[in-house]
Short mmCIF file of C-alpha atoms in Angstrom, two decimals:
data_model
loop_
_atom_site.label_atom_id
_atom_site.label_comp_id
_atom_site.label_asym_id
_atom_site.label_seq_id
_atom_site.Cartn_x
_atom_site.Cartn_y
_atom_site.Cartn_z
CA MET A 1 132.39 126.83 70.09
CA PHE A 2 130.35 128.75 67.49
CA THR A 3 126.93 128.24 69.72
CA LEU A 4 128.68 129.81 72.59
CA SER A 5 129.56 132.91 70.62
CA ILE A 6 126.69 133.25 69.06
CA CYS A 7 124.96 133.23 72.33
CA ILE A 8 127.40 135.73 74.57
CA PHE A 9 127.27 138.38 70.78
CA LEU A 10 123.58 138.32 70.84
CA LEU A 11 123.33 138.91 74.43
CA LEU A 12 125.55 141.93 74.05
CA LEU A 13 124.26 143.18 71.24
CA LEU A 14 120.58 142.73 72.38
CA SER A 15 120.95 144.11 75.74
CA LEU A 16 122.23 147.79 74.06
CA ASN A 17 119.47 150.44 73.54
CA VAL A 18 119.14 150.28 70.11
CA PHE A 19 117.13 152.68 68.13
CA GLU A 20 114.69 150.71 65.55
CA ASN A 21 113.24 151.04 62.06
CA LYS A 22 110.79 149.11 60.84
CA TRP A 23 110.47 147.99 57.26
CA THR A 24 106.77 149.03 56.01
CA ASN A 25 107.06 150.39 52.35
CA GLY A 26 105.29 153.11 53.09
CA ALA A 27 105.80 155.24 49.75
CA ALA A 28 105.67 151.95 47.56
CA THR A 29 108.79 152.82 46.19
CA ALA A 30 110.49 149.56 47.55
CA VAL A 31 113.68 151.69 47.86
CA ILE A 32 116.06 151.30 50.95
CA ASP A 33 117.01 154.96 51.21
CA THR A 34 113.58 156.11 51.49
CA ALA A 35 112.24 157.74 54.53
CA GLY A 36 108.80 157.34 53.68
CA ASN A 37 109.37 153.30 53.52
CA TRP A 38 110.59 152.74 57.19
CA SER A 39 109.15 153.58 60.84
CA PRO A 40 110.12 156.51 61.98
CA THR A 41 112.80 157.17 59.54
CA THR A 42 115.93 155.55 57.31
CA PRO A 43 118.37 153.40 59.08
CA GLY A 44 121.21 155.38 60.58
CA ALA A 45 124.48 154.15 61.57
CA ASN A 46 124.71 152.22 64.84
CA GLU A 47 120.55 151.34 64.47
CA ALA A 48 118.70 148.43 63.77
CA ALA A 49 116.86 148.05 60.50
CA LEU A 50 114.03 145.67 60.66
CA PHE A 51 111.99 143.63 58.44
CA LEU A 52 108.96 142.20 60.26
CA ALA A 53 106.00 139.84 59.30
CA GLU A 54 103.68 142.14 61.79
CA ASN A 55 104.29 144.77 59.21
CA SER A 56 104.01 143.01 55.97
CA ALA A 57 99.82 142.78 56.23
CA THR A 58 99.53 146.25 56.25
CA SER A 59 102.14 147.43 54.11
CA GLY A 60 100.09 146.63 50.90
CA PRO A 61 102.93 147.09 47.89
CA GLN A 62 105.31 145.46 50.02
CA GLY A 63 103.55 142.04 49.00
CA SER A 64 104.78 142.39 45.27
CA ALA A 65 108.00 144.42 45.90
CA ALA A 66 111.65 144.21 46.88
CA VAL A 67 114.06 146.24 48.32
CA MET A 68 116.27 147.27 45.52
CA ASP A 69 118.91 149.49 46.86
CA GLY A 70 121.48 149.98 49.36
CA LEU A 71 123.68 152.22 51.43
CA THR A 72 126.83 150.86 51.01
CA ALA A 73 128.43 152.92 53.89
CA LEU A 74 126.20 152.24 55.92
CA ASP A 75 127.06 150.48 59.46
CA LEU A 76 124.09 149.01 61.37
CA ASP A 77 124.25 147.44 64.78
CA LEU A 78 121.37 145.09 63.71
CA LEU A 79 119.81 143.69 60.62
CA LYS A 80 117.05 141.60 61.24
CA VAL A 81 114.66 139.55 59.28
CA GLY A 82 111.87 138.20 61.48
CA PRO A 83 110.08 134.87 61.98
CA GLY A 84 107.62 134.09 59.42
CA TYR A 85 108.85 137.63 57.26
CA ASN A 86 108.41 136.22 53.95
CA LYS A 87 109.18 139.01 51.10
CA PRO A 88 112.74 139.04 48.81
CA ILE A 89 114.80 141.37 49.89
CA GLY A 90 117.20 142.61 47.17
CA ALA A 91 117.12 140.80 43.54
CA SER A 92 119.69 138.73 41.75
CA GLY A 93 122.16 141.54 40.70
CA ALA A 94 120.98 143.97 42.58
CA PRO A 95 121.67 142.94 46.44
CA LEU A 96 120.67 144.58 49.88
CA GLN A 97 124.54 146.03 50.29
CA LEU A 98 125.47 147.89 53.65
CA SER A 99 127.57 146.15 56.14
CA ALA A 100 126.34 145.50 60.11
CA ASP A 101 127.37 144.27 63.55
CA LEU A 102 125.01 141.63 63.03
CA VAL A 103 122.85 140.32 60.21
CA TRP A 104 120.01 137.90 61.78
CA TYR A 105 117.86 135.94 59.17
CA ARG A 106 115.14 134.14 60.21
CA GLY A 107 112.40 134.66 57.24
CA THR A 108 110.37 132.04 55.95
CA TYR A 109 108.86 130.50 52.76
CA LEU A 110 105.37 130.97 51.50
CA ASP A 111 105.10 130.27 47.53
CA GLY A 112 107.14 131.69 44.73
CA ILE A 113 106.39 135.01 44.99
CA ASN A 114 106.52 135.50 48.73
CA HIS A 115 109.92 133.41 49.01
CA GLY A 116 111.57 135.40 51.87
CA LYS A 117 115.19 135.58 50.28
CA LEU A 118 117.89 137.77 51.04
CA TRP A 119 120.44 138.86 48.74
CA TYR A 120 123.36 140.80 50.19
CA ALA A 121 126.50 142.03 49.75
CA ASP A 122 128.61 143.80 52.76
CA GLY A 123 129.08 147.58 51.60
CA ASP A 124 132.98 149.63 52.54
CA LEU A 125 132.88 148.09 55.91
CA THR A 126 132.54 144.57 57.72
CA THR A 127 129.68 142.49 58.60
CA ASP A 128 130.78 140.87 61.94
CA LEU A 129 128.21 138.27 62.44
CA PHE A 130 125.64 136.91 60.18
CA ILE A 131 123.29 134.29 61.51
CA VAL A 132 120.88 132.11 58.96
CA ASP A 133 117.72 130.40 60.75
CA SER A 134 115.26 130.26 58.21
CA THR A 135 111.88 129.66 59.78
CA ALA A 136 110.51 127.89 56.56
CA ALA A 137 108.53 124.54 57.48
CA ASP A 138 111.36 122.75 55.08
CA GLY A 139 114.70 124.04 55.91
CA LEU A 140 116.59 122.39 53.40
CA GLY A 141 113.94 123.48 50.78
CA HIS A 142 114.18 127.39 51.64
CA ASP A 143 116.82 128.88 49.39
CA CYS A 144 117.16 131.88 51.88
CA VAL A 145 120.00 134.08 51.24
CA GLU A 146 122.43 134.53 48.76
CA ILE A 147 125.75 136.86 49.59
CA LEU A 148 127.23 138.10 46.66
CA ALA A 149 130.71 140.17 46.34
CA GLY A 150 129.56 143.63 46.96
CA SER A 151 130.85 147.39 45.36
CA GLY A 152 132.93 147.81 48.21
CA THR A 153 135.82 146.87 50.39
CA GLY A 154 133.93 144.84 53.15
CA LEU A 155 134.04 141.41 54.42
CA ILE A 156 132.05 139.06 56.51
CA SER A 157 133.86 138.21 59.55
CA GLN A 158 131.86 134.92 60.44
CA LEU A 159 128.86 133.05 58.70
CA ASP A 160 126.75 130.42 60.72
CA VAL A 161 124.30 128.66 59.04
CA LEU A 162 121.93 127.24 61.39
CA ARG A 163 118.75 126.54 59.15
CA GLY A 164 117.66 126.78 55.33
CA LYS A 165 120.02 127.02 52.47
CA THR A 166 122.98 129.86 51.72
CA THR A 167 124.70 130.59 48.99
CA LEU A 168 127.65 131.80 48.59
CA SER A 169 128.20 133.66 45.21
CA GLY A 170 130.88 136.37 45.86
CA GLY A 171 133.14 138.07 48.54
CA THR A 172 134.85 137.44 51.02
CA VAL A 173 134.34 135.46 54.00
CA THR A 174 136.85 134.94 57.40
CA ILE A 175 135.08 131.79 59.25
CA ALA A 176 131.99 130.11 57.99
CA SER A 177 130.38 127.29 59.91
CA CYS A 178 126.98 124.86 58.98
CA GLY A 179 124.80 122.67 61.41
CA ARG A 180 121.70 121.56 61.70
CA ARG A 181 119.69 123.52 64.52
CA ASN A 182 117.10 120.90 65.17
CA SER A 183 118.94 117.48 66.55
CA ASN A 184 116.86 114.49 63.92
CA THR A 185 116.51 116.65 60.76
CA PRO A 186 119.19 117.51 58.20
CA GLU A 187 117.93 121.34 57.68
CA ALA A 188 121.32 123.32 56.80
CA HIS A 189 122.50 123.89 53.73
CA LEU A 190 125.57 125.58 52.84
CA TYR A 191 126.99 126.40 48.77
CA ILE A 192 130.36 127.71 48.38
CA GLY A 193 130.62 128.84 44.85
CA SER A 194 133.63 129.45 42.91
CA SER A 195 134.66 133.43 43.22
CA VAL A 196 134.32 133.40 47.38
CA VAL A 197 137.49 133.57 49.39
CA ILE A 198 137.58 131.90 52.78
CA SER A 199 140.24 133.20 54.28
CA THR A 200 140.27 131.13 57.57
CA HIS A 201 138.64 127.63 57.81
CA VAL A 202 134.97 126.60 57.13
CA GLU A 203 133.27 124.22 60.04
CA LEU A 204 130.79 121.50 59.39
CA TRP A 205 128.88 120.13 62.11
CA GLY A 206 125.62 118.88 63.57
CA GLY A 207 124.15 117.11 60.24
CA GLY A 208 124.44 119.79 57.63
CA LEU A 209 125.29 119.76 54.17
CA VAL A 210 128.37 121.53 52.42
CA THR A 211 128.66 121.97 49.02
CA CYS A 212 131.99 123.70 48.40
CA LEU A 213 134.04 124.58 45.17
CA VAL A 214 137.09 126.59 47.08
CA ASN A 215 139.81 125.73 48.98
CA PRO A 216 138.38 126.76 52.15
CA VAL A 217 142.26 126.82 53.73
CA LEU A 218 140.92 124.73 56.29
CA ALA A 219 138.17 122.43 56.58
CA ARG A 220 136.80 120.83 59.85
CA VAL A 221 134.40 117.90 59.53
CA PHE A 222 132.53 116.95 62.98
CA ALA A 223 129.21 115.58 61.51
CA GLY A 224 127.00 115.57 58.07
CA THR A 225 128.10 115.76 54.36
CA TRP A 226 130.90 117.79 52.40
CA LEU A 227 131.17 117.66 48.69
CA GLN A 228 134.16 118.86 47.58
CA SER A 229 132.86 119.64 43.88
CA GLN A 230 134.87 118.59 40.76
CA GLY A 231 135.74 121.78 38.62
CA GLY A 232 136.42 123.13 41.89
CA ALA A 233 139.65 123.65 44.00
CA VAL A 234 141.10 121.36 46.50
CA ILE A 235 141.12 121.71 50.18
CA THR A 236 145.07 122.17 51.77
CA THR A 237 144.31 121.34 55.24
CA LEU A 238 141.19 118.29 56.14
CA HIS A 239 140.17 117.70 59.46
CA VAL A 240 137.76 114.98 60.17
CA TRP A 241 136.10 113.82 62.66
CA GLY A 242 132.75 112.47 61.57
CA GLY A 243 130.27 112.62 58.55
CA THR A 244 131.11 112.03 55.24
CA VAL A 245 133.39 113.87 53.05
CA ILE A 246 133.02 113.00 49.24
CA LEU A 247 136.54 114.19 47.42
CA ASN A 248 135.33 114.62 43.72
CA GLN A 249 138.01 117.21 42.89
CA GLY A 250 141.44 115.79 41.67
CA GLY A 251 144.50 117.01 42.80
CA THR A 252 147.13 117.70 46.10
CA TYR A 253 145.38 117.79 49.08
CA ALA A 254 148.64 118.87 51.32
CA THR A 255 147.42 117.60 55.15
CA VAL A 256 144.49 114.88 55.79
CA ARG A 257 143.94 114.24 59.86
CA HIS A 258 141.47 111.42 59.59
CA TYR A 259 140.11 111.01 63.58
CA GLY A 260 136.60 109.38 62.33
CA GLY A 261 133.91 109.44 59.77
CA VAL A 262 134.39 108.59 55.84
CA ILE A 263 136.58 110.33 53.45
CA ASP A 264 135.25 109.19 49.75
CA THR A 265 137.70 109.51 47.15
CA THR A 266 135.69 106.80 44.81
CA GLN A 267 133.17 108.98 42.96
CA GLN A 268 135.00 110.85 40.40
CA GLY A 269 137.16 113.66 39.87
CA GLY A 270 140.07 111.46 39.14
CA ILE A 271 143.49 110.73 41.25
CA LYS A 272 143.29 112.73 45.04
CA THR A 273 146.82 112.97 45.96
CA ILE A 274 147.00 113.10 49.63
CA THR A 275 150.87 114.87 50.85
CA ASN A 276 150.56 113.50 54.98
CA TYR A 277 147.77 111.48 55.68
CA TYR A 278 147.03 110.58 59.34
CA LYS A 279 144.54 107.79 60.13
CA TYR A 280 143.19 107.53 63.63
CA PRO A 281 140.57 104.41 64.84
CA GLY A 282 137.51 104.44 63.32
CA ALA A 283 137.98 106.52 60.09
CA VAL A 284 137.34 105.05 56.91
CA LEU A 285 139.09 105.91 53.88
CA LEU A 286 137.14 104.69 50.58
CA GLY A 287 139.31 103.99 47.85
CA GLU A 288 142.20 103.68 50.02
CA ASN A 289 143.75 100.52 48.09
CA ASP A 290 142.69 101.74 44.79
CA ALA A 291 145.59 103.91 43.20
CA SER A 292 143.16 105.11 40.43
CA CYS A 293 141.20 106.93 43.32
CA VAL A 294 143.89 107.93 45.96
CA SER A 295 147.74 108.29 46.29
CA ILE A 296 149.03 108.54 49.54
CA THR A 297 152.77 110.61 50.03
CA ASN A 298 153.16 110.23 53.55
CA ARG A 299 151.34 107.81 55.67
CA PHE A 300 151.10 107.90 59.55
CA ASP A 301 148.76 105.52 60.60
CA PHE A 302 147.55 105.46 64.07
CA SER A 303 143.97 103.55 63.40
CA GLY A 304 146.23 99.62 64.32
CA SER A 305 144.48 98.30 60.65
#
């Protein structure tokens, strides 16, 4: 579902005649709202801001400077970090802060200075779709995007992590998904910190990894590994079709529909109380018969076991 929606969104957006502005750091100030740092000029509303590898070789100071400022009221059509771009954009505590119809990250990692990380916070409006698709050689080894709470009131409608490690440190996300782009190698990791608000749900598919410290309202796990970390929150509604879900946070999980895969309650975090547990053929609940791990209030067993 999300892959199809991404394709449709990209086709519609890229078919538009969008005015493009390329980052050059020509003024050597590394400030986003300086016209001399862009070609031809500072991005405006409904335009595109491009960070491209082809420009980094000739921009001089860009090699050691980050983009340190933001335009909180700016609403772009497109913010793109192109394949091979390896310069930092923003910094810890000083994220790039604006809004866009689409943020498309395809940067890469070169070394500790040229690490290609984007620090981002939504501005006063809404970022409709944020795609993370790192082009680094080691997807899981590339800490490529960190999303923080901005000073504005905006949010991210949809976040899709296809490759690379993405950290949600703050802010509000309506829907998030995580799953590997290539079929054979786990290479997508979404870390959801304790200050994040997920307003609808999170999906894990295709062999990705989610580490979560909040209640995502609804978690849907099709494949990969989901870790609900100790010291965080429980999940209100959990649907599992495949993969492995590790519940390390004790407390009450209201509804668990277990269609397949493994749910592990045995590792740490105390007793997990499941109010309504629906078990289907092929589903494995580790700790099911151990009262120190899990307590089930209402059990609906369709598994035949």
